[in-house]
PDB file of C-alpha atoms in Angstrom:
ATOM      1  CA  UNK A   4      27.284 221.202 119.144  1.00 77.00           C
ATOM      2  CA  UNK A   5      29.378 221.277 122.263  1.00 84.00           C
ATOM      3  CA  UNK A   6      31.040 224.048 124.206  1.00 90.00           C
ATOM      4  CA  UNK A   7      33.268 224.549 127.218  1.00 94.00           C
ATOM      5  CA  UNK A   8      33.270 227.433 129.668  1.00 95.00           C
ATOM      6  CA  UNK A   9      36.152 228.213 131.966  1.00 95.00           C
ATOM      7  CA  UNK A  10      34.843 230.978 134.162  1.00 91.00           C
ATOM      8  CA  UNK A  11      38.168 232.105 135.612  1.00 94.00           C
ATOM      9  CA  UNK A  12      40.734 233.530 133.210  1.00 94.00           C
ATOM     10  CA  UNK A  13      43.290 233.854 136.015  1.00 96.00           C
ATOM     11  CA  UNK A  14      43.639 232.217 139.408  1.00 97.00           C
ATOM     12  CA  UNK A  15      46.335 233.517 141.760  1.00 97.00           C
ATOM     13  CA  UNK A  16      47.219 231.250 144.661  1.00 97.00           C
ATOM     14  CA  UNK A  17      49.975 230.928 147.235  1.00 97.00           C
ATOM     15  CA  UNK A  18      52.255 227.928 147.234  1.00 97.00           C
ATOM     16  CA  UNK A  19      50.977 224.962 149.276  1.00 97.00           C
ATOM     17  CA  UNK A  20      47.411 226.299 149.158  1.00 98.00           C
ATOM     18  CA  UNK A  21      44.593 224.293 147.546  1.00 98.00           C
ATOM     19  CA  UNK A  22      43.207 225.317 144.194  1.00 98.00           C
ATOM     20  CA  UNK A  23      40.137 224.633 142.096  1.00 97.00           C
ATOM     21  CA  UNK A  24      39.867 225.517 138.417  1.00 98.00           C
ATOM     22  CA  UNK A  25      36.319 225.516 137.170  1.00 97.00           C
ATOM     23  CA  UNK A  26      35.010 224.013 133.958  1.00 97.00           C
ATOM     24  CA  UNK A  27      31.460 223.687 132.696  1.00 96.00           C
ATOM     25  CA  UNK A  28      30.415 222.127 129.443  1.00 94.00           C
ATOM     26  CA  UNK A  29      27.364 221.765 127.257  1.00 91.00           C
ATOM     27  CA  UNK A  30      26.616 218.979 124.827  1.00 83.00           C
ATOM     28  CA  UNK A  31      23.627 217.180 123.420  1.00 76.00           C
ATOM     29  CA  UNK A  32      25.381 213.808 123.533  1.00 78.00           C
ATOM     30  CA  UNK A  33      27.584 211.887 125.908  1.00 77.00           C
ATOM     31  CA  UNK A  34      31.031 213.384 126.175  1.00 83.00           C
ATOM     32  CA  UNK A  35      34.551 212.690 127.193  1.00 89.00           C
ATOM     33  CA  UNK A  36      36.243 215.361 129.294  1.00 92.00           C
ATOM     34  CA  UNK A  37      39.878 216.381 129.548  1.00 94.00           C
ATOM     35  CA  UNK A  38      42.191 218.751 131.344  1.00 96.00           C
ATOM     36  CA  UNK A  39      45.419 219.819 129.673  1.00 95.00           C
ATOM     37  CA  UNK A  40      48.308 221.940 130.924  1.00 95.00           C
ATOM     38  CA  UNK A  41      50.394 224.206 128.734  1.00 93.00           C
ATOM     39  CA  UNK A  42      53.710 225.684 129.804  1.00 91.00           C
ATOM     40  CA  UNK A  43      55.018 228.757 127.939  1.00 85.00           C
ATOM     41  CA  UNK A  44      55.846 228.125 124.292  1.00 80.00           C
ATOM     42  CA  UNK A  45      55.048 224.445 124.586  1.00 85.00           C
ATOM     43  CA  UNK A  46      52.336 222.095 123.416  1.00 86.00           C
ATOM     44  CA  UNK A  47      49.647 220.582 125.582  1.00 90.00           C
ATOM     45  CA  UNK A  48      50.174 217.860 128.146  1.00 92.00           C
ATOM     46  CA  UNK A  49      47.277 215.720 129.291  1.00 92.00           C
ATOM     47  CA  UNK A  50      46.631 215.989 133.028  1.00 95.00           C
ATOM     48  CA  UNK A  51      43.654 213.668 133.231  1.00 94.00           C
ATOM     49  CA  UNK A  52      40.584 212.483 131.382  1.00 92.00           C
ATOM     50  CA  UNK A  53      37.107 211.207 132.086  1.00 92.00           C
ATOM     51  CA  UNK A  54      35.766 208.586 129.719  1.00 86.00           C
ATOM     52  CA  UNK A  55      33.378 206.602 131.885  1.00 84.00           C
ATOM     53  CA  UNK A  56      33.126 204.908 135.268  1.00 87.00           C
ATOM     54  CA  UNK A  57      34.144 206.602 138.496  1.00 90.00           C
ATOM     55  CA  UNK A  58      33.338 210.294 138.487  1.00 91.00           C
ATOM     56  CA  UNK A  59      36.475 211.143 140.456  1.00 96.00           C
ATOM     57  CA  UNK A  60      39.460 211.061 138.175  1.00 95.00           C
ATOM     58  CA  UNK A  61      43.052 211.249 139.337  1.00 96.00           C
ATOM     59  CA  UNK A  62      45.743 212.564 137.070  1.00 95.00           C
ATOM     60  CA  UNK A  63      49.398 213.421 137.026  1.00 94.00           C
ATOM     61  CA  UNK A  64      51.191 215.873 139.315  1.00 93.00           C
ATOM     62  CA  UNK A  65      48.645 215.400 142.115  1.00 96.00           C
ATOM     63  CA  UNK A  66      45.677 216.821 140.195  1.00 97.00           C
ATOM     64  CA  UNK A  67      42.197 215.361 140.269  1.00 97.00           C
ATOM     65  CA  UNK A  68      38.842 216.261 138.784  1.00 98.00           C
ATOM     66  CA  UNK A  69      35.253 215.298 139.431  1.00 96.00           C
ATOM     67  CA  UNK A  70      32.680 214.772 136.718  1.00 94.00           C
ATOM     68  CA  UNK A  71      29.260 216.047 137.732  1.00 94.00           C
ATOM     69  CA  UNK A  72      26.693 215.211 135.099  1.00 91.00           C
ATOM     70  CA  UNK A  73      23.780 217.034 136.728  1.00 92.00           C
ATOM     71  CA  UNK A  74      25.794 220.247 136.952  1.00 93.00           C
ATOM     72  CA  UNK A  75      27.640 219.605 133.674  1.00 93.00           C
ATOM     73  CA  UNK A  76      30.903 220.391 135.392  1.00 95.00           C
ATOM     74  CA  UNK A  77      34.399 218.960 135.476  1.00 97.00           C
ATOM     75  CA  UNK A  78      36.341 221.051 137.984  1.00 98.00           C
ATOM     76  CA  UNK A  79      40.062 220.496 138.457  1.00 98.00           C
ATOM     77  CA  UNK A  80      41.534 220.438 141.957  1.00 98.00           C
ATOM     78  CA  UNK A  81      44.850 220.110 143.710  1.00 98.00           C
ATOM     79  CA  UNK A  82      45.156 220.079 147.512  1.00 97.00           C
ATOM     80  CA  UNK A  83      48.561 221.785 147.610  1.00 97.00           C
ATOM     81  CA  UNK A  84      50.098 223.628 144.674  1.00 97.00           C
ATOM     82  CA  UNK A  85      53.740 224.227 143.854  1.00 96.00           C
ATOM     83  CA  UNK A  86      55.479 227.042 142.045  1.00 96.00           C
ATOM     84  CA  UNK A  87      56.036 224.639 139.160  1.00 95.00           C
ATOM     85  CA  UNK A  88      52.269 224.362 138.661  1.00 96.00           C
ATOM     86  CA  UNK A  89      52.232 227.887 137.243  1.00 96.00           C
ATOM     87  CA  UNK A  90      50.897 227.404 133.719  1.00 96.00           C
ATOM     88  CA  UNK A  91      47.833 227.683 131.502  1.00 95.00           C
ATOM     89  CA  UNK A  92      45.172 225.042 132.024  1.00 97.00           C
ATOM     90  CA  UNK A  93      42.630 224.075 129.393  1.00 95.00           C
ATOM     91  CA  UNK A  94      39.460 222.085 129.832  1.00 96.00           C
ATOM     92  CA  UNK A  95      38.264 220.233 126.739  1.00 94.00           C
ATOM     93  CA  UNK A  96      35.326 218.124 125.659  1.00 91.00           C
ATOM     94  CA  UNK A  97      35.051 215.510 122.957  1.00 86.00           C
ATOM     95  CA  UNK A  98      32.272 213.409 121.576  1.00 74.00           C
ATOM     96  CA  UNK A  99      33.106 210.206 119.819  1.00 65.00           C
ATOM     97  CA  UNK A 100      32.432 210.521 116.134  1.00 59.00           C
ATOM     98  CA  UNK A 101      33.874 207.410 114.594  1.00 56.00           C
ATOM     99  CA  UNK A 102      37.574 207.445 113.969  1.00 51.00           C
ATOM    100  CA  UNK A 103      38.168 211.084 114.748  1.00 56.00           C
ATOM    101  CA  UNK A 104      37.275 212.710 118.051  1.00 71.00           C
ATOM    102  CA  UNK A 105      37.265 216.490 117.747  1.00 80.00           C
ATOM    103  CA  UNK A 106      38.253 218.399 120.851  1.00 88.00           C
ATOM    104  CA  UNK A 107      36.584 221.651 121.827  1.00 89.00           C
ATOM    105  CA  UNK A 108      38.661 223.717 124.234  1.00 93.00           C
ATOM    106  CA  UNK A 109      37.728 226.261 126.827  1.00 94.00           C
ATOM    107  CA  UNK A 110      39.408 229.644 126.869  1.00 93.00           C
ATOM    108  CA  UNK A 111      41.928 228.572 129.471  1.00 94.00           C
ATOM    109  CA  UNK A 112      42.754 229.491 133.054  1.00 96.00           C
ATOM    110  CA  UNK A 113      46.087 230.955 133.990  1.00 96.00           C
ATOM    111  CA  UNK A 114      47.218 229.502 137.334  1.00 97.00           C
ATOM    112  CA  UNK A 115      49.752 231.773 138.991  1.00 97.00           C
ATOM    113  CA  UNK A 116      51.425 230.294 142.059  1.00 97.00           C
ATOM    114  CA  UNK A 117      53.439 232.628 144.267  1.00 95.00           C
ATOM    115  CA  UNK A 118      55.455 232.260 147.443  1.00 92.00           C
TER     116      UNK A 118
ATOM    117  CA  UNK B  28      55.119 206.226 124.198  1.00 67.00           C
ATOM    118  CA  UNK B  29      52.818 208.414 122.078  1.00 83.00           C
ATOM    119  CA  UNK B  30      55.301 211.121 121.208  1.00 90.00           C
ATOM    120  CA  UNK B  31      54.518 213.745 118.599  1.00 93.00           C
ATOM    121  CA  UNK B  32      57.140 216.045 117.169  1.00 95.00           C
ATOM    122  CA  UNK B  33      56.890 219.232 115.151  1.00 96.00           C
ATOM    123  CA  UNK B  34      59.467 220.853 112.937  1.00 96.00           C
ATOM    124  CA  UNK B  35      60.504 223.575 112.971  1.00 97.00           C
ATOM    125  CA  UNK B  36      59.870 224.748 116.520  1.00 95.00           C
ATOM    126  CA  UNK B  37      59.991 228.333 115.342  1.00 96.00           C
ATOM    127  CA  UNK B  38      60.273 230.078 112.006  1.00 97.00           C
ATOM    128  CA  UNK B  39      60.546 233.663 110.813  1.00 97.00           C
ATOM    129  CA  UNK B  40      59.717 234.436 107.217  1.00 96.00           C
ATOM    130  CA  UNK B  41      59.083 237.360 104.933  1.00 96.00           C
ATOM    131  CA  UNK B  42      55.607 238.308 103.853  1.00 96.00           C
ATOM    132  CA  UNK B  43      54.601 236.521 100.671  1.00 96.00           C
ATOM    133  CA  UNK B  44      56.664 233.407 101.204  1.00 96.00           C
ATOM    134  CA  UNK B  45      55.365 229.933 102.028  1.00 97.00           C
ATOM    135  CA  UNK B  46      56.208 227.979 105.150  1.00 97.00           C
ATOM    136  CA  UNK B  47      55.888 224.246 105.741  1.00 97.00           C
ATOM    137  CA  UNK B  48      55.409 222.763 109.196  1.00 97.00           C
ATOM    138  CA  UNK B  49      55.818 219.042 109.801  1.00 97.00           C
ATOM    139  CA  UNK B  50      54.011 216.962 112.391  1.00 96.00           C
ATOM    140  CA  UNK B  51      55.245 213.437 113.091  1.00 95.00           C
ATOM    141  CA  UNK B  52      54.013 210.684 115.355  1.00 92.00           C
ATOM    142  CA  UNK B  53      57.255 209.055 116.444  1.00 93.00           C
ATOM    143  CA  UNK B  54      56.165 205.790 118.031  1.00 89.00           C
ATOM    144  CA  UNK B  55      52.672 205.115 116.777  1.00 87.00           C
ATOM    145  CA  UNK B  56      50.625 205.306 113.624  1.00 87.00           C
ATOM    146  CA  UNK B  57      48.096 208.081 113.370  1.00 85.00           C
ATOM    147  CA  UNK B  58      45.297 207.805 110.854  1.00 80.00           C
ATOM    148  CA  UNK B  59      44.048 211.199 111.966  1.00 87.00           C
ATOM    149  CA  UNK B  60      45.984 214.341 112.775  1.00 91.00           C
ATOM    150  CA  UNK B  61      44.629 217.695 113.823  1.00 93.00           C
ATOM    151  CA  UNK B  62      45.994 221.201 113.259  1.00 96.00           C
ATOM    152  CA  UNK B  63      45.298 223.968 115.734  1.00 95.00           C
ATOM    153  CA  UNK B  64      46.107 227.640 115.835  1.00 95.00           C
ATOM    154  CA  UNK B  65      46.658 229.553 119.045  1.00 91.00           C
ATOM    155  CA  UNK B  66      46.887 233.328 119.330  1.00 86.00           C
ATOM    156  CA  UNK B  67      48.716 234.835 122.313  1.00 83.00           C
ATOM    157  CA  UNK B  68      46.938 234.182 125.585  1.00 79.00           C
ATOM    158  CA  UNK B  69      44.041 232.530 123.806  1.00 85.00           C
ATOM    159  CA  UNK B  70      42.706 229.035 123.432  1.00 87.00           C
ATOM    160  CA  UNK B  71      43.382 226.527 120.687  1.00 90.00           C
ATOM    161  CA  UNK B  72      41.201 226.771 117.633  1.00 92.00           C
ATOM    162  CA  UNK B  73      40.876 223.711 115.436  1.00 92.00           C
ATOM    163  CA  UNK B  74      41.820 224.535 111.867  1.00 95.00           C
ATOM    164  CA  UNK B  75      41.461 221.182 110.151  1.00 93.00           C
ATOM    165  CA  UNK B  76      41.341 217.446 110.562  1.00 91.00           C
ATOM    166  CA  UNK B  77      43.798 215.514 108.455  1.00 88.00           C
ATOM    167  CA  UNK B  78      43.157 211.911 107.475  1.00 85.00           C
ATOM    168  CA  UNK B  79      45.856 209.739 105.977  1.00 82.00           C
ATOM    169  CA  UNK B  80      45.367 209.264 102.260  1.00 81.00           C
ATOM    170  CA  UNK B  81      42.451 211.630 101.889  1.00 84.00           C
ATOM    171  CA  UNK B  82      41.677 215.324 101.789  1.00 87.00           C
ATOM    172  CA  UNK B  83      41.673 217.293 104.980  1.00 91.00           C
ATOM    173  CA  UNK B  84      38.460 218.569 106.513  1.00 91.00           C
ATOM    174  CA  UNK B  85      38.660 222.263 107.265  1.00 94.00           C
ATOM    175  CA  UNK B  86      36.742 224.103 109.951  1.00 92.00           C
ATOM    176  CA  UNK B  87      34.436 226.911 108.977  1.00 92.00           C
ATOM    177  CA  UNK B  88      36.304 230.096 108.198  1.00 93.00           C
ATOM    178  CA  UNK B  89      39.658 228.442 107.495  1.00 95.00           C
ATOM    179  CA  UNK B  90      40.917 228.987 103.960  1.00 94.00           C
ATOM    180  CA  UNK B  91      41.900 225.642 102.488  1.00 92.00           C
ATOM    181  CA  UNK B  92      43.960 227.280  99.738  1.00 94.00           C
ATOM    182  CA  UNK B  93      45.849 229.297 102.309  1.00 96.00           C
ATOM    183  CA  UNK B  94      46.558 226.452 104.701  1.00 96.00           C
ATOM    184  CA  UNK B  95      47.456 223.373 102.694  1.00 95.00           C
ATOM    185  CA  UNK B  96      47.450 220.109 104.592  1.00 94.00           C
ATOM    186  CA  UNK B  97      48.981 216.877 103.397  1.00 91.00           C
ATOM    187  CA  UNK B  98      48.797 213.614 105.335  1.00 88.00           C
ATOM    188  CA  UNK B  99      50.933 211.413 103.139  1.00 83.00           C
ATOM    189  CA  UNK B 100      51.707 208.651 105.612  1.00 88.00           C
ATOM    190  CA  UNK B 101      50.514 207.267 108.925  1.00 88.00           C
ATOM    191  CA  UNK B 102      53.247 209.149 110.755  1.00 91.00           C
ATOM    192  CA  UNK B 103      53.499 212.474 108.935  1.00 93.00           C
ATOM    193  CA  UNK B 104      51.208 215.404 108.270  1.00 94.00           C
ATOM    194  CA  UNK B 105      52.327 218.754 106.915  1.00 95.00           C
ATOM    195  CA  UNK B 106      50.782 222.206 107.078  1.00 97.00           C
ATOM    196  CA  UNK B 107      51.897 224.714 104.475  1.00 97.00           C
ATOM    197  CA  UNK B 108      51.039 228.349 105.025  1.00 97.00           C
ATOM    198  CA  UNK B 109      51.031 229.796 101.528  1.00 96.00           C
ATOM    199  CA  UNK B 110      51.803 233.428 100.767  1.00 96.00           C
ATOM    200  CA  UNK B 111      52.142 234.160 104.447  1.00 96.00           C
ATOM    201  CA  UNK B 112      51.213 237.572 105.818  1.00 96.00           C
ATOM    202  CA  UNK B 113      51.800 239.139 109.236  1.00 95.00           C
ATOM    203  CA  UNK B 114      48.280 238.202 110.343  1.00 95.00           C
ATOM    204  CA  UNK B 115      49.246 234.533 109.901  1.00 96.00           C
ATOM    205  CA  UNK B 116      51.765 234.915 112.714  1.00 96.00           C
ATOM    206  CA  UNK B 117      50.679 232.523 115.419  1.00 95.00           C
ATOM    207  CA  UNK B 118      51.493 229.387 117.383  1.00 94.00           C
ATOM    208  CA  UNK B 119      50.539 226.302 115.383  1.00 96.00           C
ATOM    209  CA  UNK B 120      50.037 223.036 117.243  1.00 94.00           C
ATOM    210  CA  UNK B 121      49.352 219.620 115.786  1.00 95.00           C
ATOM    211  CA  UNK B 122      47.997 216.537 117.453  1.00 93.00           C
ATOM    212  CA  UNK B 123      47.937 212.931 116.386  1.00 91.00           C
ATOM    213  CA  UNK B 124      45.059 210.627 117.132  1.00 85.00           C
ATOM    214  CA  UNK B 125      45.675 207.119 118.368  1.00 77.00           C
ATOM    215  CA  UNK B 126      42.720 204.792 118.179  1.00 65.00           C
ATOM    216  CA  UNK B 127      41.738 203.363 121.528  1.00 59.00           C
ATOM    217  CA  UNK B 128      39.067 200.917 122.494  1.00 51.00           C
ATOM    218  CA  UNK B 129      36.409 203.543 122.814  1.00 55.00           C
ATOM    219  CA  UNK B 130      37.797 206.781 121.582  1.00 62.00           C
ATOM    220  CA  UNK B 131      40.597 208.386 119.672  1.00 66.00           C
ATOM    221  CA  UNK B 132      42.993 210.053 122.101  1.00 78.00           C
ATOM    222  CA  UNK B 133      44.969 213.001 120.814  1.00 85.00           C
ATOM    223  CA  UNK B 134      48.643 213.522 121.574  1.00 90.00           C
ATOM    224  CA  UNK B 135      49.983 217.004 121.040  1.00 92.00           C
ATOM    225  CA  UNK B 136      53.165 218.229 119.464  1.00 94.00           C
ATOM    226  CA  UNK B 137      55.285 220.958 121.071  1.00 93.00           C
ATOM    227  CA  UNK B 138      54.052 223.626 118.648  1.00 93.00           C
ATOM    228  CA  UNK B 139      55.601 225.849 115.992  1.00 95.00           C
ATOM    229  CA  UNK B 140      55.909 229.590 116.454  1.00 95.00           C
ATOM    230  CA  UNK B 141      55.466 231.353 113.098  1.00 96.00           C
ATOM    231  CA  UNK B 142      56.413 235.006 112.741  1.00 96.00           C
ATOM    232  CA  UNK B 143      55.769 236.699 109.420  1.00 96.00           C
ATOM    233  CA  UNK B 144      57.589 239.980 108.900  1.00 96.00           C
TER     234      UNK B 144
END
């Protein structure tokens, strides 16, 4: 079984400030890790993913995340946020099980960027 | 590439009626599609995994007779909410899996907002 914990349900931040959204996971097997963003009344958009290789992953819109196996974490960071980054962010984990890879999502973090 | 559409984007129906939601992969073939349900301000909960040409696999606690899933082709999966009730009101999101070299990446549709009166 696998699970994802997003410790912060809401993160308020001022525009142009840095932000970190925390994600911890648990799994008995090797995993793939993802961050998705969801804007109101929309589906999910992939920000970035870790499959293997370099532990620092760069994604779209200036986001990056670092995979830390010893701490079972995959925190999302952005050095300078914009108002348009206001959205819900979901961390997810997947283990490869043949043709279908089931995703387990965290509870989400609401990023609120203000002026 | 890798675009997934859902239709309708929103639907309002009376209690007791059935509603069908379509999920299409527009520019790739998807042997596997997933159906999620999302309550307001909550995370996505996987309802079922749909495989083309075979029966769907439902997650524990999801009524298969209530939520009928059909994956008739490599580009289309449908979710039918039968005899809908107000508690079925939710945001339903599908995703389509595209086989990669090492894993099956999921691409998400824009979601369908169902309101049952």
